[in-house]
Amino acid sequence: MYTFKNTEQNNQKASEYETKSLLYLLCMRKDSKDIDVLMIDCFNDVTGGNDSLDALWDVQSKGVKSLRPKTVGVALVTLFKNYFSQIEFNHYILFIPKLREGYLNDESLTTYSINNFKDECVFKIKEGLCTEFIKRNKDDDLKIVEIEDFLSKVTFVVADTEKENYTKNIVNFKNKDIKSKKFFIELFDEIRDMQTALKNNCIEGITISSVKDVLNFNRVIKKNDLEVVTINRLIGIDIFNKNNIPFEFLCEIKELNKDDVKDIIQDCNESLSRTLFNKDSKEEFWTFMEKVVKVVKDNPKKSSRKLFNMIPRKVIKRVHTLDEISCIYFISLVQEGLL
């Protein structure tokens, strides 16, 4: 059982730090590939989960300048509450600005544990956490051993100051400068707006018996959805718009009747969908897409079939969910958006 308390209401705008923490989970951790869904302002600012929701990454973001050790402790209280809950969280993460010098043993680290704080600062963190927890939970006893165990499990993450550094990592292209800084900042703001829109419905006071109950509240962003949004913005077209046949693809279907054309377009869309939502071949698809974008930009007057023949066979073969005609269809979509 878990009761939602202190959730944001009335469609408050998602903060820059909340969106940065979302994108940090999505694409900037070694285990980001295991995170499939992002729950917005339910258990915490953002909580990541795997596909079956039996592994959870809980993130509290605190974009306050000049955080002191005691206020760091205060900021940990929601994570601490979740540590006590009946739901098992696998990771506890506090997402914060760079702290002023003098608090840490190693100032150069951007990800660290409680052990990186100096002893006197750890004492202040505990003091801030205890004071805030008791203030919010007057009937609960607090044991030192519980605080020690909790703090040993917290990861402190220093936020990057630049928004574009987060969105550049959604799609794993080798060339991170495939689009301008302005493009990636606008993409960040669009994702923040998506996050904000999910705060419309009030869940304050609702009790759930399982993490999966959160799926009923329309407060979830799926990793695949963000990847599709990113791809659409990168190539400038909705790749799943079934009512639009890219102009460059017409020469591939000009000899076919109407029913055959509909079948081919449907098959191509289904192949693209399988490819995008296949976790096992994601990296291979990003490599293929990056090659497609490059050959389209470098050869704006060539047909989609000629461009297909310019892409290395080994790159195409690795994307086993796309056959030849589906590859050509995708190339035509990229041409439609970029040219």
mmCIF file of C-alpha atoms in Angstrom:
data_model
loop_
_atom_site.group_PDB
_atom_site.id
_atom_site.type_symbol
_atom_site.label_atom_id
_atom_site.label_comp_id
_atom_site.label_asym_id
_atom_site.label_seq_id
_atom_site.Cartn_x
_atom_site.Cartn_y
_atom_site.Cartn_z
ATOM 1 C CA MET A 1 0.000 0.000 0.000
ATOM 2 C CA TYR A 2 1.183 3.523 -0.798
ATOM 3 C CA THR A 3 -0.669 6.821 -0.358
ATOM 4 C CA PHE A 4 0.307 9.802 -2.486
ATOM 5 C CA LYS A 5 1.026 12.894 -0.406
ATOM 6 C CA ASN A 6 2.482 16.301 -1.246
ATOM 7 C CA THR A 7 2.096 15.789 -5.000
ATOM 8 C CA GLU A 8 2.062 18.903 -7.169
ATOM 9 C CA GLN A 9 -1.413 19.990 -8.208
ATOM 10 C CA ASN A 10 -3.119 22.439 -10.555
ATOM 11 C CA ASN A 11 -0.792 21.835 -13.498
ATOM 12 C CA GLN A 12 2.289 23.503 -12.052
ATOM 13 C CA LYS A 13 4.999 23.891 -14.654
ATOM 14 C CA ALA A 14 7.687 21.251 -14.568
ATOM 15 C CA SER A 15 10.962 22.802 -13.473
ATOM 16 C CA GLU A 16 14.115 22.678 -15.539
ATOM 17 C CA TYR A 17 15.630 20.380 -12.913
ATOM 18 C CA GLU A 18 12.694 17.969 -13.056
ATOM 19 C CA THR A 19 13.139 17.632 -16.809
ATOM 20 C CA LYS A 20 16.889 17.281 -16.488
ATOM 21 C CA SER A 21 16.394 14.520 -13.924
ATOM 22 C CA LEU A 22 13.945 12.777 -16.275
ATOM 23 C CA LEU A 23 16.451 12.879 -19.143
ATOM 24 C CA TYR A 24 19.260 11.847 -16.804
ATOM 25 C CA LEU A 25 17.338 8.653 -16.054
ATOM 26 C CA LEU A 26 16.416 8.167 -19.688
ATOM 27 C CA CYS A 27 19.809 8.411 -21.304
ATOM 28 C CA MET A 28 22.711 9.398 -19.031
ATOM 29 C CA ARG A 29 23.142 6.426 -16.688
ATOM 30 C CA LYS A 30 24.947 3.174 -17.350
ATOM 31 C CA ASP A 31 21.670 1.369 -16.647
ATOM 32 C CA SER A 32 19.463 3.757 -18.684
ATOM 33 C CA LYS A 33 18.784 0.941 -21.140
ATOM 34 C CA ASP A 34 16.853 -0.834 -18.366
ATOM 35 C CA ILE A 35 14.469 2.103 -17.816
ATOM 36 C CA ASP A 36 11.312 1.972 -19.950
ATOM 37 C CA VAL A 37 8.779 4.217 -18.208
ATOM 38 C CA LEU A 38 9.012 7.496 -16.311
ATOM 39 C CA MET A 39 6.373 8.269 -13.674
ATOM 40 C CA ILE A 40 5.828 11.993 -13.196
ATOM 41 C CA ASP A 41 5.231 13.493 -9.743
ATOM 42 C CA CYS A 42 3.813 10.340 -8.192
ATOM 43 C CA PHE A 43 6.290 8.822 -5.756
ATOM 44 C CA ASN A 44 8.681 11.703 -6.347
ATOM 45 C CA ASP A 45 9.528 14.338 -8.968
ATOM 46 C CA VAL A 46 10.410 11.526 -11.378
ATOM 47 C CA THR A 47 10.525 7.768 -10.837
ATOM 48 C CA GLY A 48 11.899 5.485 -13.516
ATOM 49 C CA GLY A 49 10.802 1.900 -13.925
ATOM 50 C CA ASN A 50 11.621 -1.077 -16.077
ATOM 51 C CA ASP A 51 8.996 -2.607 -18.349
ATOM 52 C CA SER A 52 7.518 -4.817 -15.622
ATOM 53 C CA LEU A 53 7.839 -2.082 -12.947
ATOM 54 C CA ASP A 54 9.659 -4.388 -10.562
ATOM 55 C CA ALA A 55 12.783 -2.189 -10.595
ATOM 56 C CA LEU A 56 12.453 1.485 -9.622
ATOM 57 C CA TRP A 57 14.775 4.511 -9.794
ATOM 58 C CA ASP A 58 13.478 7.264 -7.479
ATOM 59 C CA VAL A 59 14.661 10.839 -8.120
ATOM 60 C CA GLN A 60 14.194 13.983 -6.074
ATOM 61 C CA SER A 61 15.408 17.113 -7.881
ATOM 62 C CA LYS A 62 16.403 20.243 -6.004
ATOM 63 C CA GLY A 63 17.418 23.136 -8.227
ATOM 64 C CA VAL A 64 18.163 25.505 -5.347
ATOM 65 C CA LYS A 65 21.376 27.490 -5.526
ATOM 66 C CA SER A 66 23.713 27.524 -2.528
ATOM 67 C CA LEU A 67 22.447 24.317 -0.947
ATOM 68 C CA ARG A 68 23.984 23.801 2.472
ATOM 69 C CA PRO A 69 24.488 20.368 4.089
ATOM 70 C CA LYS A 70 21.469 20.868 6.346
ATOM 71 C CA THR A 71 19.210 21.776 3.394
ATOM 72 C CA VAL A 72 20.602 18.790 1.489
ATOM 73 C CA GLY A 73 19.272 16.707 4.373
ATOM 74 C CA VAL A 74 15.880 18.410 4.140
ATOM 75 C CA ALA A 75 15.803 17.704 0.387
ATOM 76 C CA LEU A 76 16.255 13.982 1.084
ATOM 77 C CA VAL A 77 13.038 13.621 3.066
ATOM 78 C CA THR A 78 10.791 12.336 0.234
ATOM 79 C CA LEU A 79 13.383 9.751 -0.759
ATOM 80 C CA PHE A 80 13.608 8.762 2.915
ATOM 81 C CA LYS A 81 9.815 8.417 3.124
ATOM 82 C CA ASN A 82 9.921 6.085 0.123
ATOM 83 C CA TYR A 83 12.718 4.104 1.765
ATOM 84 C CA PHE A 84 10.274 3.384 4.615
ATOM 85 C CA SER A 85 7.336 2.563 2.342
ATOM 86 C CA GLN A 86 6.036 -0.882 1.432
ATOM 87 C CA ILE A 87 7.181 -0.345 -2.149
ATOM 88 C CA GLU A 88 10.747 -1.411 -2.859
ATOM 89 C CA PHE A 89 12.850 1.209 -4.637
ATOM 90 C CA ASN A 90 16.139 0.029 -6.096
ATOM 91 C CA HIS A 91 17.844 3.414 -6.422
ATOM 92 C CA TYR A 92 17.537 6.662 -4.459
ATOM 93 C CA ILE A 93 18.879 9.703 -6.314
ATOM 94 C CA LEU A 94 19.152 13.351 -5.272
ATOM 95 C CA PHE A 95 19.619 15.589 -8.312
ATOM 96 C CA ILE A 96 21.226 18.900 -7.311
ATOM 97 C CA PRO A 97 23.359 21.834 -8.522
ATOM 98 C CA LYS A 98 27.094 21.834 -7.912
ATOM 99 C CA LEU A 99 27.667 22.504 -4.219
ATOM 100 C CA ARG A 100 29.944 25.271 -3.009
ATOM 101 C CA GLU A 101 33.522 24.337 -2.235
ATOM 102 C CA GLY A 102 34.331 23.031 1.214
ATOM 103 C CA TYR A 103 31.584 20.425 1.644
ATOM 104 C CA LEU A 104 33.076 17.540 -0.344
ATOM 105 C CA ASN A 105 36.223 15.452 -0.195
ATOM 106 C CA ASP A 106 36.486 15.322 -3.999
ATOM 107 C CA GLU A 107 35.028 18.417 -5.659
ATOM 108 C CA SER A 108 35.560 17.038 -9.187
ATOM 109 C CA LEU A 109 32.983 14.234 -8.943
ATOM 110 C CA THR A 110 29.586 14.721 -10.586
ATOM 111 C CA THR A 111 28.135 11.512 -9.135
ATOM 112 C CA TYR A 112 28.974 10.452 -5.610
ATOM 113 C CA SER A 113 27.782 8.804 -2.389
ATOM 114 C CA ILE A 114 27.404 10.160 1.142
ATOM 115 C CA ASN A 115 31.048 9.184 1.725
ATOM 116 C CA ASN A 116 32.182 12.101 -0.440
ATOM 117 C CA PHE A 117 30.861 14.583 2.129
ATOM 118 C CA LYS A 118 33.167 15.728 4.911
ATOM 119 C CA ASP A 119 32.303 14.341 8.348
ATOM 120 C CA GLU A 120 30.931 17.600 9.728
ATOM 121 C CA CYS A 121 28.716 17.938 6.636
ATOM 122 C CA VAL A 122 27.352 14.402 7.050
ATOM 123 C CA PHE A 123 26.332 15.350 10.585
ATOM 124 C CA LYS A 124 24.465 18.414 9.255
ATOM 125 C CA ILE A 125 22.782 16.344 6.520
ATOM 126 C CA LYS A 126 21.501 13.906 9.144
ATOM 127 C CA GLU A 127 20.320 16.792 11.294
ATOM 128 C CA GLY A 128 18.379 18.365 8.422
ATOM 129 C CA LEU A 129 16.859 15.032 7.393
ATOM 130 C CA CYS A 130 15.803 14.087 10.936
ATOM 131 C CA THR A 131 14.285 17.493 11.674
ATOM 132 C CA GLU A 132 12.258 17.542 8.451
ATOM 133 C CA PHE A 133 11.154 13.912 8.732
ATOM 134 C CA ILE A 134 9.931 14.344 12.317
ATOM 135 C CA LYS A 135 8.118 17.551 11.347
ATOM 136 C CA ARG A 136 6.226 15.700 8.595
ATOM 137 C CA ASN A 137 5.774 12.374 10.406
ATOM 138 C CA LYS A 138 5.232 13.156 14.078
ATOM 139 C CA ASP A 139 4.073 9.668 15.035
ATOM 140 C CA ASP A 140 6.982 7.774 13.468
ATOM 141 C CA ASP A 141 10.016 6.728 15.473
ATOM 142 C CA LEU A 142 13.345 7.417 13.839
ATOM 143 C CA LYS A 143 16.285 5.100 14.371
ATOM 144 C CA ILE A 144 19.880 6.066 13.680
ATOM 145 C CA VAL A 145 20.560 2.712 12.021
ATOM 146 C CA GLU A 146 17.783 3.407 9.510
ATOM 147 C CA ILE A 147 19.241 6.797 8.616
ATOM 148 C CA GLU A 148 22.696 5.285 8.145
ATOM 149 C CA ASP A 149 21.381 2.526 5.893
ATOM 150 C CA PHE A 150 19.294 4.943 3.831
ATOM 151 C CA LEU A 151 22.121 7.441 3.315
ATOM 152 C CA SER A 152 24.437 4.635 2.211
ATOM 153 C CA LYS A 153 22.006 3.935 -0.642
ATOM 154 C CA VAL A 154 21.613 7.515 -1.908
ATOM 155 C CA THR A 155 23.371 8.667 -5.077
ATOM 156 C CA PHE A 156 24.019 12.403 -5.382
ATOM 157 C CA VAL A 157 24.040 13.646 -8.987
ATOM 158 C CA VAL A 158 25.264 17.094 -10.035
ATOM 159 C CA ALA A 159 23.148 18.591 -12.805
ATOM 160 C CA ASP A 160 24.754 19.811 -16.019
ATOM 161 C CA THR A 161 24.052 23.508 -16.525
ATOM 162 C CA GLU A 162 23.328 23.176 -20.271
ATOM 163 C CA LYS A 163 19.889 21.881 -21.286
ATOM 164 C CA GLU A 164 21.035 20.708 -24.721
ATOM 165 C CA ASN A 165 23.492 18.224 -23.213
ATOM 166 C CA TYR A 166 20.524 16.187 -22.007
ATOM 167 C CA THR A 167 18.527 16.027 -25.235
ATOM 168 C CA LYS A 168 21.601 15.267 -27.334
ATOM 169 C CA ASN A 169 21.772 11.871 -25.640
ATOM 170 C CA ILE A 170 18.200 10.696 -26.298
ATOM 171 C CA VAL A 171 19.236 9.316 -29.684
ATOM 172 C CA ASN A 172 22.653 7.717 -29.593
ATOM 173 C CA PHE A 173 24.290 9.358 -32.602
ATOM 174 C CA LYS A 174 28.073 9.477 -32.749
ATOM 175 C CA ASN A 175 27.856 13.004 -34.152
ATOM 176 C CA LYS A 176 26.180 14.950 -31.337
ATOM 177 C CA ASP A 177 26.213 18.155 -33.404
ATOM 178 C CA ILE A 178 23.891 16.812 -36.097
ATOM 179 C CA LYS A 179 21.541 19.680 -35.175
ATOM 180 C CA SER A 180 22.080 23.154 -33.730
ATOM 181 C CA LYS A 181 22.177 24.049 -30.033
ATOM 182 C CA LYS A 182 18.877 25.897 -30.530
ATOM 183 C CA PHE A 183 17.231 22.695 -31.826
ATOM 184 C CA PHE A 184 18.207 20.675 -28.751
ATOM 185 C CA ILE A 185 17.120 23.441 -26.354
ATOM 186 C CA GLU A 186 13.717 23.620 -28.076
ATOM 187 C CA LEU A 187 13.423 19.826 -27.827
ATOM 188 C CA PHE A 188 14.199 20.057 -24.103
ATOM 189 C CA ASP A 189 11.451 22.666 -23.659
ATOM 190 C CA GLU A 190 8.985 20.490 -25.580
ATOM 191 C CA ILE A 191 9.705 17.544 -23.281
ATOM 192 C CA ARG A 192 9.289 19.826 -20.258
ATOM 193 C CA ASP A 193 5.860 20.813 -21.616
ATOM 194 C CA MET A 194 4.964 17.120 -21.994
ATOM 195 C CA GLN A 195 5.984 16.625 -18.379
ATOM 196 C CA THR A 196 3.910 19.608 -17.252
ATOM 197 C CA ALA A 197 0.803 18.345 -19.066
ATOM 198 C CA LEU A 198 0.849 15.189 -16.942
ATOM 199 C CA LYS A 199 0.371 17.217 -13.753
ATOM 200 C CA ASN A 200 -3.223 18.102 -14.708
ATOM 201 C CA ASN A 201 -4.975 15.358 -12.774
ATOM 202 C CA CYS A 202 -4.915 15.325 -8.977
ATOM 203 C CA ILE A 203 -3.767 12.110 -7.270
ATOM 204 C CA GLU A 204 -3.267 13.618 -3.804
ATOM 205 C CA GLY A 205 -4.533 11.230 -1.114
ATOM 206 C CA ILE A 206 -5.060 8.275 -3.463
ATOM 207 C CA THR A 207 -3.842 4.914 -2.138
ATOM 208 C CA ILE A 208 -2.464 2.234 -4.443
ATOM 209 C CA SER A 209 -1.696 -1.414 -3.763
ATOM 210 C CA SER A 210 0.787 -1.900 -6.613
ATOM 211 C CA VAL A 211 3.194 0.259 -8.627
ATOM 212 C CA LYS A 212 1.307 -0.792 -11.763
ATOM 213 C CA ASP A 213 -1.729 1.131 -10.484
ATOM 214 C CA VAL A 214 0.141 4.319 -11.461
ATOM 215 C CA LEU A 215 -0.454 3.435 -15.114
ATOM 216 C CA ASN A 216 -4.128 4.328 -14.592
ATOM 217 C CA PHE A 217 -3.348 7.945 -13.652
ATOM 218 C CA ASN A 218 -2.022 9.264 -16.985
ATOM 219 C CA ARG A 219 1.208 10.369 -15.332
ATOM 220 C CA VAL A 220 3.624 8.197 -17.287
ATOM 221 C CA ILE A 221 5.974 8.993 -20.154
ATOM 222 C CA LYS A 222 7.360 6.003 -22.030
ATOM 223 C CA LYS A 223 10.933 6.023 -23.269
ATOM 224 C CA ASN A 224 9.735 5.000 -26.730
ATOM 225 C CA ASP A 225 7.442 8.039 -26.899
ATOM 226 C CA LEU A 226 10.335 10.416 -26.240
ATOM 227 C CA GLU A 227 12.503 8.640 -28.792
ATOM 228 C CA VAL A 228 9.778 8.951 -31.447
ATOM 229 C CA VAL A 229 9.297 12.658 -30.643
ATOM 230 C CA THR A 230 13.052 13.162 -30.978
ATOM 231 C CA ILE A 231 13.231 11.317 -34.300
ATOM 232 C CA ASN A 232 10.254 13.271 -35.650
ATOM 233 C CA ARG A 233 11.951 16.552 -34.738
ATOM 234 C CA LEU A 234 15.308 15.436 -36.115
ATOM 235 C CA ILE A 235 13.948 14.574 -39.543
ATOM 236 C CA GLY A 236 11.132 17.131 -39.532
ATOM 237 C CA ILE A 237 8.210 14.788 -40.207
ATOM 238 C CA ASP A 238 5.858 12.442 -38.338
ATOM 239 C CA ILE A 239 7.194 9.044 -39.324
ATOM 240 C CA PHE A 240 3.954 7.298 -38.365
ATOM 241 C CA ASN A 241 1.582 9.541 -40.312
ATOM 242 C CA LYS A 242 -0.171 6.874 -42.386
ATOM 243 C CA ASN A 243 -1.972 9.466 -44.504
ATOM 244 C CA ASN A 244 1.252 10.820 -45.932
ATOM 245 C CA ILE A 245 3.191 8.926 -48.610
ATOM 246 C CA PRO A 246 6.607 10.550 -49.067
ATOM 247 C CA PHE A 247 7.116 11.933 -52.561
ATOM 248 C CA GLU A 248 10.410 10.089 -53.107
ATOM 249 C CA PHE A 249 8.680 6.781 -52.405
ATOM 250 C CA LEU A 250 6.138 7.188 -55.210
ATOM 251 C CA CYS A 251 8.495 5.787 -57.845
ATOM 252 C CA GLU A 252 8.651 2.551 -55.813
ATOM 253 C CA ILE A 253 4.876 2.042 -55.927
ATOM 254 C CA LYS A 254 3.797 3.695 -59.179
ATOM 255 C CA GLU A 255 3.089 0.363 -60.898
ATOM 256 C CA LEU A 256 0.960 -0.994 -58.049
ATOM 257 C CA ASN A 257 -2.793 -0.835 -57.561
ATOM 258 C CA LYS A 258 -4.405 0.976 -54.638
ATOM 259 C CA ASP A 259 -4.757 -2.078 -52.394
ATOM 260 C CA ASP A 260 -1.146 -3.119 -52.902
ATOM 261 C CA VAL A 261 0.024 0.399 -52.083
ATOM 262 C CA LYS A 262 -1.976 0.377 -48.841
ATOM 263 C CA ASP A 263 -0.500 -3.009 -47.919
ATOM 264 C CA ILE A 264 3.070 -1.866 -48.555
ATOM 265 C CA ILE A 265 2.665 1.347 -46.554
ATOM 266 C CA GLN A 266 1.112 -0.607 -43.689
ATOM 267 C CA ASP A 267 3.904 -3.189 -43.780
ATOM 268 C CA CYS A 268 6.556 -0.460 -43.811
ATOM 269 C CA ASN A 269 4.966 1.320 -40.849
ATOM 270 C CA GLU A 270 4.700 -1.926 -38.904
ATOM 271 C CA SER A 271 8.353 -2.712 -39.629
ATOM 272 C CA LEU A 272 9.387 0.748 -38.449
ATOM 273 C CA SER A 273 7.308 0.358 -35.306
ATOM 274 C CA ARG A 274 8.844 -3.040 -34.519
ATOM 275 C CA THR A 275 12.298 -1.582 -35.075
ATOM 276 C CA LEU A 276 11.829 1.469 -32.871
ATOM 277 C CA PHE A 277 10.267 -0.505 -30.037
ATOM 278 C CA ASN A 278 12.789 -3.349 -30.124
ATOM 279 C CA LYS A 279 15.196 -2.788 -27.226
ATOM 280 C CA ASP A 280 17.618 -5.401 -28.519
ATOM 281 C CA SER A 281 18.365 -3.597 -31.793
ATOM 282 C CA LYS A 282 18.100 0.036 -30.688
ATOM 283 C CA GLU A 283 21.792 0.826 -31.152
ATOM 284 C CA GLU A 284 21.789 -0.726 -34.618
ATOM 285 C CA PHE A 285 18.835 1.432 -35.640
ATOM 286 C CA TRP A 286 20.507 4.639 -34.373
ATOM 287 C CA THR A 287 23.577 3.778 -36.463
ATOM 288 C CA PHE A 288 21.394 3.138 -39.517
ATOM 289 C CA MET A 289 19.429 6.357 -39.008
ATOM 290 C CA GLU A 290 22.589 8.429 -38.613
ATOM 291 C CA LYS A 291 23.901 7.017 -41.910
ATOM 292 C CA VAL A 292 20.578 7.778 -43.608
ATOM 293 C CA VAL A 293 20.539 11.385 -42.389
ATOM 294 C CA LYS A 294 24.111 11.875 -43.604
ATOM 295 C CA VAL A 295 23.617 10.442 -47.097
ATOM 296 C CA VAL A 296 20.359 12.378 -47.532
ATOM 297 C CA LYS A 297 22.040 15.661 -46.573
ATOM 298 C CA ASP A 298 25.114 14.962 -48.711
ATOM 299 C CA ASN A 299 23.123 13.820 -51.766
ATOM 300 C CA PRO A 300 19.922 15.888 -51.929
ATOM 301 C CA LYS A 301 19.175 15.051 -55.587
ATOM 302 C CA LYS A 302 19.547 11.279 -55.479
ATOM 303 C CA SER A 303 16.573 8.914 -55.318
ATOM 304 C CA SER A 304 15.772 6.996 -52.157
ATOM 305 C CA ARG A 305 16.834 3.722 -53.813
ATOM 306 C CA LYS A 306 20.195 5.160 -54.840
ATOM 307 C CA LEU A 307 20.698 6.426 -51.319
ATOM 308 C CA PHE A 308 19.811 2.975 -49.990
ATOM 309 C CA ASN A 309 22.573 1.508 -52.153
ATOM 310 C CA MET A 310 25.068 3.995 -50.690
ATOM 311 C CA ILE A 311 24.585 2.758 -47.131
ATOM 312 C CA PRO A 312 27.024 -0.014 -46.089
ATOM 313 C CA ARG A 313 25.407 -3.462 -46.268
ATOM 314 C CA LYS A 314 26.670 -4.398 -42.822
ATOM 315 C CA VAL A 315 24.793 -1.426 -41.325
ATOM 316 C CA ILE A 316 21.549 -2.436 -43.044
ATOM 317 C CA LYS A 317 21.859 -6.125 -42.168
ATOM 318 C CA ARG A 318 22.150 -5.341 -38.476
ATOM 319 C CA VAL A 319 18.675 -3.786 -38.517
ATOM 320 C CA HIS A 320 17.056 -7.144 -39.186
ATOM 321 C CA THR A 321 13.510 -5.854 -38.585
ATOM 322 C CA LEU A 322 13.669 -3.694 -41.725
ATOM 323 C CA ASP A 323 13.588 -5.290 -45.159
ATOM 324 C CA GLU A 324 14.757 -3.490 -48.296
ATOM 325 C CA ILE A 325 11.475 -1.758 -49.120
ATOM 326 C CA SER A 326 11.036 -0.630 -45.499
ATOM 327 C CA CYS A 327 14.533 0.859 -45.526
ATOM 328 C CA ILE A 328 13.756 2.741 -48.728
ATOM 329 C CA TYR A 329 10.471 3.954 -47.253
ATOM 330 C CA PHE A 330 12.290 5.278 -44.180
ATOM 331 C CA ILE A 331 14.902 6.983 -46.366
ATOM 332 C CA SER A 332 12.048 8.621 -48.297
ATOM 333 C CA LEU A 333 10.577 9.901 -45.028
ATOM 334 C CA VAL A 334 13.912 11.415 -44.055
ATOM 335 C CA GLN A 335 14.164 13.055 -47.483
ATOM 336 C CA GLU A 336 10.657 14.463 -47.073
ATOM 337 C CA GLY A 337 11.562 16.006 -43.738
ATOM 338 C CA LEU A 338 15.083 17.258 -44.399
ATOM 339 C CA LEU A 339 14.971 18.452 -48.016
#
